[in-house]
Coordinates of C-alpha atoms and ligand atoms in Angstrom, one line a residue:
X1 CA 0.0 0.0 0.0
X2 CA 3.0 2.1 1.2
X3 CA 4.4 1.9 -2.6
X4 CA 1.3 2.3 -4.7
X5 CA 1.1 6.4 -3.1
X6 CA 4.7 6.6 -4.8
X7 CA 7.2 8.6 -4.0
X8 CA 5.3 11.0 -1.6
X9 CA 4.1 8.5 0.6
X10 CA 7.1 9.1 2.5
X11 CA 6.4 12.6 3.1
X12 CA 3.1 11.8 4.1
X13 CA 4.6 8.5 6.7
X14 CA 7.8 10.7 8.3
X15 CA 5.9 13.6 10.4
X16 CA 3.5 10.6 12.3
X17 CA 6.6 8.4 13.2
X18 CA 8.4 11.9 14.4
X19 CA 5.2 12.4 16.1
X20 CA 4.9 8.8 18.1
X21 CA 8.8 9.3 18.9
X22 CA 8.6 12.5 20.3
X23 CA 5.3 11.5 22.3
X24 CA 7.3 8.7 23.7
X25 CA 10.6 10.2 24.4
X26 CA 7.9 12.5 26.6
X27 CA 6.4 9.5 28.1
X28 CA 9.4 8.0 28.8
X29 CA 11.1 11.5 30.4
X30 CA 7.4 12.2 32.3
X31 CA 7.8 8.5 33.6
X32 CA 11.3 8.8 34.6
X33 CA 10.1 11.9 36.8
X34 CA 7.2 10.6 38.0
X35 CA 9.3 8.3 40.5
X36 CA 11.0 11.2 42.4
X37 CA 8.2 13.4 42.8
X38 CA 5.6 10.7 43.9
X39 CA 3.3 10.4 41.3
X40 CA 3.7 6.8 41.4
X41 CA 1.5 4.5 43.3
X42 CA 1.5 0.7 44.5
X43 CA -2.4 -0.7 44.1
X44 CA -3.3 -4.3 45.5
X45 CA -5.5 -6.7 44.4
X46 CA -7.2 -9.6 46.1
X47 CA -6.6 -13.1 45.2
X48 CA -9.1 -15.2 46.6
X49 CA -9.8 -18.6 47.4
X50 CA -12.7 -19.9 45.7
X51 CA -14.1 -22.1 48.2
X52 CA -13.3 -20.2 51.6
X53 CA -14.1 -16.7 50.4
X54 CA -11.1 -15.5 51.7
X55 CA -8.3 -13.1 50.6
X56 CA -5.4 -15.4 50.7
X57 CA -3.2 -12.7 48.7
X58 CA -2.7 -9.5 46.4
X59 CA -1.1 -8.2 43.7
X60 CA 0.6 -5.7 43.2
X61 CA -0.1 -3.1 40.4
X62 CA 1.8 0.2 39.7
X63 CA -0.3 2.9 39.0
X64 CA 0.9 6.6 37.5
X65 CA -0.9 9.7 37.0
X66 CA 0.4 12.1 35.1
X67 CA -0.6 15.7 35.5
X68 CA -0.3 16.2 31.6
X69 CA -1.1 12.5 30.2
X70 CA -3.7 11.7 33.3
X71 CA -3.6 8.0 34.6
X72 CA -1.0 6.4 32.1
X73 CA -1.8 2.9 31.9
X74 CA 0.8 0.0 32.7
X75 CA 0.2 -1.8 29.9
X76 CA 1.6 1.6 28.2
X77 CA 4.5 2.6 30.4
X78 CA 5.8 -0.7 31.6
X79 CA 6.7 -2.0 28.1
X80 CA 8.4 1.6 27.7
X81 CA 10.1 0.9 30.8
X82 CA 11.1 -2.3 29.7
X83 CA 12.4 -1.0 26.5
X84 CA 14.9 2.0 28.2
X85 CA 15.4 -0.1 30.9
X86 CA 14.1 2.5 33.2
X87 CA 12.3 -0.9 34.8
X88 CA 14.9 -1.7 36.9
X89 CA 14.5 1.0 39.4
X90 CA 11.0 1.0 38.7
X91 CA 10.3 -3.1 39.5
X92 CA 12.7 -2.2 43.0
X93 CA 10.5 0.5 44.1
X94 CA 7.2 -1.7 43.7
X95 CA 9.2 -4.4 45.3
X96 CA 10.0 -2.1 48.1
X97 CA 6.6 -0.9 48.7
X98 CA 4.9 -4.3 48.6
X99 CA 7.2 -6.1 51.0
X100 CA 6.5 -3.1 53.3
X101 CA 3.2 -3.1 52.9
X102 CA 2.8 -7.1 53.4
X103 CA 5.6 -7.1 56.5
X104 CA 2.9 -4.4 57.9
X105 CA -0.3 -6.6 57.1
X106 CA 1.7 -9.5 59.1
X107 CA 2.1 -7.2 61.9
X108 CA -1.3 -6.8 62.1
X109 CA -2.3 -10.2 62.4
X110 CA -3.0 -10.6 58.1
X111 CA -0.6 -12.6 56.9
X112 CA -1.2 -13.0 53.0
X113 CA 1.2 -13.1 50.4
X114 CA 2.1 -10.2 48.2
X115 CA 2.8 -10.6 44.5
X116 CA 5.2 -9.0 42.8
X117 CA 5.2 -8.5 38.9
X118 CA 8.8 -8.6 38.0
X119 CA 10.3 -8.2 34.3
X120 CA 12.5 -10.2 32.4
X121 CA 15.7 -7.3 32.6
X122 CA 15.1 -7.1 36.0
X123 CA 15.1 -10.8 36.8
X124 CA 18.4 -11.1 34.4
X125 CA 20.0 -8.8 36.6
X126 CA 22.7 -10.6 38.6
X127 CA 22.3 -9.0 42.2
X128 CA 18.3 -9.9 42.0
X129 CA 18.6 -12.9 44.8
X130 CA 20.7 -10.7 46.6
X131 CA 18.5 -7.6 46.5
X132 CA 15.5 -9.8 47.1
X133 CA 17.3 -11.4 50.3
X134 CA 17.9 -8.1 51.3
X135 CA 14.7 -6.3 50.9
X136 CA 13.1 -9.4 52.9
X137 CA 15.8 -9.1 56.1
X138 CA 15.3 -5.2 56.0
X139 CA 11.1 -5.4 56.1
X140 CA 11.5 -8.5 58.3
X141 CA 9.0 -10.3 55.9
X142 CA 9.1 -14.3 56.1
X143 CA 10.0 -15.1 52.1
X144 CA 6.9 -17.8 52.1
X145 CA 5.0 -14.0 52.3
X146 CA 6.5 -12.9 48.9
X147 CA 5.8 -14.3 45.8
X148 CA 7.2 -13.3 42.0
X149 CA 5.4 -13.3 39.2
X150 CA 7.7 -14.1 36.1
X151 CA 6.5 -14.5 32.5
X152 CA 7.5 -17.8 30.4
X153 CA 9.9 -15.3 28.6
X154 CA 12.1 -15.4 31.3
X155 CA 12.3 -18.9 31.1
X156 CA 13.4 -19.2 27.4
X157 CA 16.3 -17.1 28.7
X158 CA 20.0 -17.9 29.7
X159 CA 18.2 -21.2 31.1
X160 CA 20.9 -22.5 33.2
X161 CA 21.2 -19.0 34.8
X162 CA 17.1 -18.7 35.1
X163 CA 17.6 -22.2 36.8
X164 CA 19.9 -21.5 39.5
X165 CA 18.2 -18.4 40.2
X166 CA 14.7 -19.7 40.7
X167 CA 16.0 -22.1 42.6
X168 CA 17.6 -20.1 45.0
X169 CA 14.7 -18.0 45.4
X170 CA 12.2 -21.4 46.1
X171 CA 15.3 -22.4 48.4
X172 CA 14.7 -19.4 50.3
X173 CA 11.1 -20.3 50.2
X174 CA 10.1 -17.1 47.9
X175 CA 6.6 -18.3 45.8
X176 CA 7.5 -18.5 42.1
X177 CA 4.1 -17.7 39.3
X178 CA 4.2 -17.7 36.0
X179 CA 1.5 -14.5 34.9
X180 CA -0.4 -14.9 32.2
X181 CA -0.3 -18.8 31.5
X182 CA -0.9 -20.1 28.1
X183 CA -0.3 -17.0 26.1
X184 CA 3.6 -17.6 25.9
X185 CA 5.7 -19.5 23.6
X186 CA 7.6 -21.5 25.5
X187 CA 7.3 -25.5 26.5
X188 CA 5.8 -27.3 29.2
X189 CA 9.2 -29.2 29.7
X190 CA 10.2 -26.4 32.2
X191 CA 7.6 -27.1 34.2
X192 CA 8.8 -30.8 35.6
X193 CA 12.1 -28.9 36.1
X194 CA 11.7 -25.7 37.5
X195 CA 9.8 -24.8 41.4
X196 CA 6.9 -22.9 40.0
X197 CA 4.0 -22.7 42.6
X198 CA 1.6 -21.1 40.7
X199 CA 0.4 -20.7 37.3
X200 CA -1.9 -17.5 36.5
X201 CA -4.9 -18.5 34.0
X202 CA -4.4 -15.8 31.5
X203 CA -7.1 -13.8 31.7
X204 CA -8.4 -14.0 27.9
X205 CA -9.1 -17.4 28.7
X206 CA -11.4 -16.9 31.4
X207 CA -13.2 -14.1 30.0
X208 CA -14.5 -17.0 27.6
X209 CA -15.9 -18.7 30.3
X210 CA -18.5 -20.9 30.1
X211 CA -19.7 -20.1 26.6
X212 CA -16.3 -20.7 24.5
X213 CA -15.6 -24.4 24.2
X214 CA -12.0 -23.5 23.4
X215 CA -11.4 -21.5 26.4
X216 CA -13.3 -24.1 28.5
X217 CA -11.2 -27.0 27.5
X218 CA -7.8 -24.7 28.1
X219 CA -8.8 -23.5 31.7
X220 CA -9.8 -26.8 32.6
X221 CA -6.7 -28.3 31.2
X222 CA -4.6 -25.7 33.2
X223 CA -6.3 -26.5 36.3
X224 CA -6.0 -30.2 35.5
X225 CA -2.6 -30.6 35.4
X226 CA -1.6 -27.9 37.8
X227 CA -3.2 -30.1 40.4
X228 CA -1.3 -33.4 38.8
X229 CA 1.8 -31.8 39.3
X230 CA 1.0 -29.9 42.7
X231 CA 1.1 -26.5 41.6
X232 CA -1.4 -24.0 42.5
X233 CA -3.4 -22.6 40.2
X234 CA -5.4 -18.8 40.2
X235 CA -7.5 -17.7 37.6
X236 CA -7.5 -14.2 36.5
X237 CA -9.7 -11.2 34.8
X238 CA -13.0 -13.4 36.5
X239 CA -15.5 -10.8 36.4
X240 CA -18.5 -12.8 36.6
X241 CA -20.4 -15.1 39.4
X242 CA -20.9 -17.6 36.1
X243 CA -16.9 -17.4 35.4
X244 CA -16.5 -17.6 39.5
X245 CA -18.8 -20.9 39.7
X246 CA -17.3 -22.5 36.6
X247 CA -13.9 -22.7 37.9
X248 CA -14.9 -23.7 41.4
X249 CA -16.9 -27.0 39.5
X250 CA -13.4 -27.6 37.7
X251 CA -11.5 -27.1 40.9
X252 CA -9.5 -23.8 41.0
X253 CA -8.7 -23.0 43.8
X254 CA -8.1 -19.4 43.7
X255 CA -9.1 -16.1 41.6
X256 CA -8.2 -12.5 41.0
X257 CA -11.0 -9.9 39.7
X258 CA -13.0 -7.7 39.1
X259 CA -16.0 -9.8 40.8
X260 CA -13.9 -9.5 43.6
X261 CA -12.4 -6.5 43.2
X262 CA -9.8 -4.1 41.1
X263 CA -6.3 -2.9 42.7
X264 CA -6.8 -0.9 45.7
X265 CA -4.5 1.8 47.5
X266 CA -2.8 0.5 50.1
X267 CA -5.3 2.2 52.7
X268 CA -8.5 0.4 51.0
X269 CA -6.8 -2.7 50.9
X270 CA -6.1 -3.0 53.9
X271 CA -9.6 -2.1 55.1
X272 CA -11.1 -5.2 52.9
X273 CA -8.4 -7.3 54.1
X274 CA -9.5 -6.8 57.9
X275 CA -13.5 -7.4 56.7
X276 CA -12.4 -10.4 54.6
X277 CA -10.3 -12.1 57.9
X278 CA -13.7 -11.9 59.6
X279 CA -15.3 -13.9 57.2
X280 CA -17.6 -11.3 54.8
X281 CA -20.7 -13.0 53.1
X282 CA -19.5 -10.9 50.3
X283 CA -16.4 -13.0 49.0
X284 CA -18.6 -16.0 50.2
X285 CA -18.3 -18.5 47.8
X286 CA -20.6 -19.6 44.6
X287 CA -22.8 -22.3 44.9
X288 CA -21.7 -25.2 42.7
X289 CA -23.5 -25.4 39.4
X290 CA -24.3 -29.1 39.8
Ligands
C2E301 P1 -0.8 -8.6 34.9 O1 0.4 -8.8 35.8 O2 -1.4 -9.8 34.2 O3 -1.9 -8.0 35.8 C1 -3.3 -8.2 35.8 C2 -4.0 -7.0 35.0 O4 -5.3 -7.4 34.8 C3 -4.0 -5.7 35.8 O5 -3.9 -4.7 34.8 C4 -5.3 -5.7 36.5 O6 -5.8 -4.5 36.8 C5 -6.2 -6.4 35.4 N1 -7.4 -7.0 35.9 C6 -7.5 -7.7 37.1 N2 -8.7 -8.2 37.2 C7 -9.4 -7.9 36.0 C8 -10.7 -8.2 35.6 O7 -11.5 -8.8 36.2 N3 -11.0 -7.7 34.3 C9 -10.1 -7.0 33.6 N4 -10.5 -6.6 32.4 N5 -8.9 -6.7 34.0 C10 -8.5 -7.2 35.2 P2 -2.9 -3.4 35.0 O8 -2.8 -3.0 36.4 O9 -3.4 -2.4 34.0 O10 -1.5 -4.0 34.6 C11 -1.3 -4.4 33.3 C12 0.0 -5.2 33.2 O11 1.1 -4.3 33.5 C13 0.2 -6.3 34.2 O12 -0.5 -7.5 33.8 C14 1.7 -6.5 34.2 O13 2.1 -7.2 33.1 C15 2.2 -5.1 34.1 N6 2.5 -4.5 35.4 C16 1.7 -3.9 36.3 N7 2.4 -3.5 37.4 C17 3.7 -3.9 37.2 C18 4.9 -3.8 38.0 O14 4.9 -3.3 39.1 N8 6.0 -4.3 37.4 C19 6.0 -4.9 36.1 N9 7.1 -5.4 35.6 N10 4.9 -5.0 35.4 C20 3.7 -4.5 35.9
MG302 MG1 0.8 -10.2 37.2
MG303 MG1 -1.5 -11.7 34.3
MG304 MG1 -0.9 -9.5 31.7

């Protein structure tokens, strides 16, 4: 299409890529600053467990808002992040703030584990076990409360490397997920060889749920042999009670979403956590279908 406009098309092309650079290059500078003068937050969202009702953990979720671009999405930024490398400090600042925030839930009598979304650079960096054992002994958190979510990427990488590194964070007895299971490219084979805890239904699995046979058969697969191999499984994106009492009838035993509820500041969350210890009717759990 490019070459049938001829030899003006590239006039027409150059001013929009100048434009999405420039744009980004401000992103990316807006992002950078966003960091030292607080505009960055930590949100947490509930996982529950699907047949106690309870919040057994949360998420964490960086939000910014920018007082030119608004509330920049993640799914914007982080990439960006990722790209610069700017995610480095970024991921240890969330790190920070959730193993705070958890070591503080503990102290007040809520143990639950915190999740921490944490990028392929960052995990490649080789002080990461050493800043994570760190960051644990300074907060005081116990490293069964922590858990990282890594993306199958990170496995294709460096794999003997990957290996001895998730193995000394499992020996420390950190919780390893992998996020957004099924949507990757990488085999199963690492599976049997690796101590994953947890694998994370992708969420545009679940949002098929119960119609789509194809996203039925996957979830239930997931959850299947998760259980053969004694790894947890938590579904994600389950906005429904019909998504919710689908995967309780195939077994899941956890969930994150909005049915439950989106990321929360640190203040809010807390405030559901101390409702959902005492047992709320509101998380209670779905009747089975059958
Ligand atoms: P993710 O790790 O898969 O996080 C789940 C995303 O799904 C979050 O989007 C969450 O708000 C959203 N979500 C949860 N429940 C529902 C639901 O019921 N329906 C729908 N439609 N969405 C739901 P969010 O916060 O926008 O984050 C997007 C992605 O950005 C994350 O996907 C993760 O890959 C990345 N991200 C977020 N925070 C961090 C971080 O601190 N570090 C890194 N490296 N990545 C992060
Ligand atoms: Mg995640
Ligand atoms: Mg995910
Ligand atoms: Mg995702």
């Amino acid at each position: 299409r490019v070459k049938d406009r001829g030899r003006g098309s590239y006039g027409f092309y150059q001013p929009q890529m100048n434009a999405n650079l420039l744009s980004r290059m401000k992103l990316e500078h807006a992002m950078r600053q966003a960091l030292g003068e607080q505009r960055l937050d930590v949100h947490y969202q509930p996982q529950v467990n699907l047949l106690t009702g309870r919040i057994v953990g949360a998420e964490a979720l960086i939000r910014w808002t920018d007082p030119e671009f608004g509330a920049v999405s993640p799914a914007q930024f982080v990439p960006l992040a990722e790209e610069s490398g700017y995610i480095v400090t970024l991921g240890a600042w969330v790190m920070e703030q959730a193993v705070r925030e958890a070591a503080q839930w503990m102290h007040e009598g809520m143990p639950i584990v915190v999740s921490v979304n944490v990028s392929a650079l960052e995990f490649r960096q080789t002080d990461f076990v050493e800043r994570v054992t760190r960051l644990l002994a300074v907060h005081q958190l116990p490293p069964t409360l922590l858990e990282l979510e890594l993306t199958e990427t990170i496995l294709l990488q460096d794999a003997q490397e990957m290996e001895l590194r998730l193995g000394a964070l499992a020996g420390l007895g950190v919780g390893l997920a992998i996020d957004d299971f099924g949507t990757g490219y990488s085999s199963l084979a690492y599976l049997k060889k690796l101590p994953i805890h947890k694998l994370k239904i992708d969420q545009s699995f679940v949002r098929g749920l119960p119609e789509d046979d194809g996203d039925r058969a996957i979830v239930s697969a997931i959850i299947s042999m998760g259980h053969a191999m004694r790894i947890e499984v938590v579904a994600e994106g389950v906005e429904t009670t019909t998504q919710r009492a689908v995967l309780q009838q195939m077994q899941c035993e956890h969930f994150q979403g909005f049915l439950c509820s989106p990321g929360l500041p640190a203040a809010q969350f807390r405030q559901l956590l101390g409702k959902s210890t005492h047992g709320l009717a509101q998380f209670a759990p779905a009747t089975p279908i059958i």
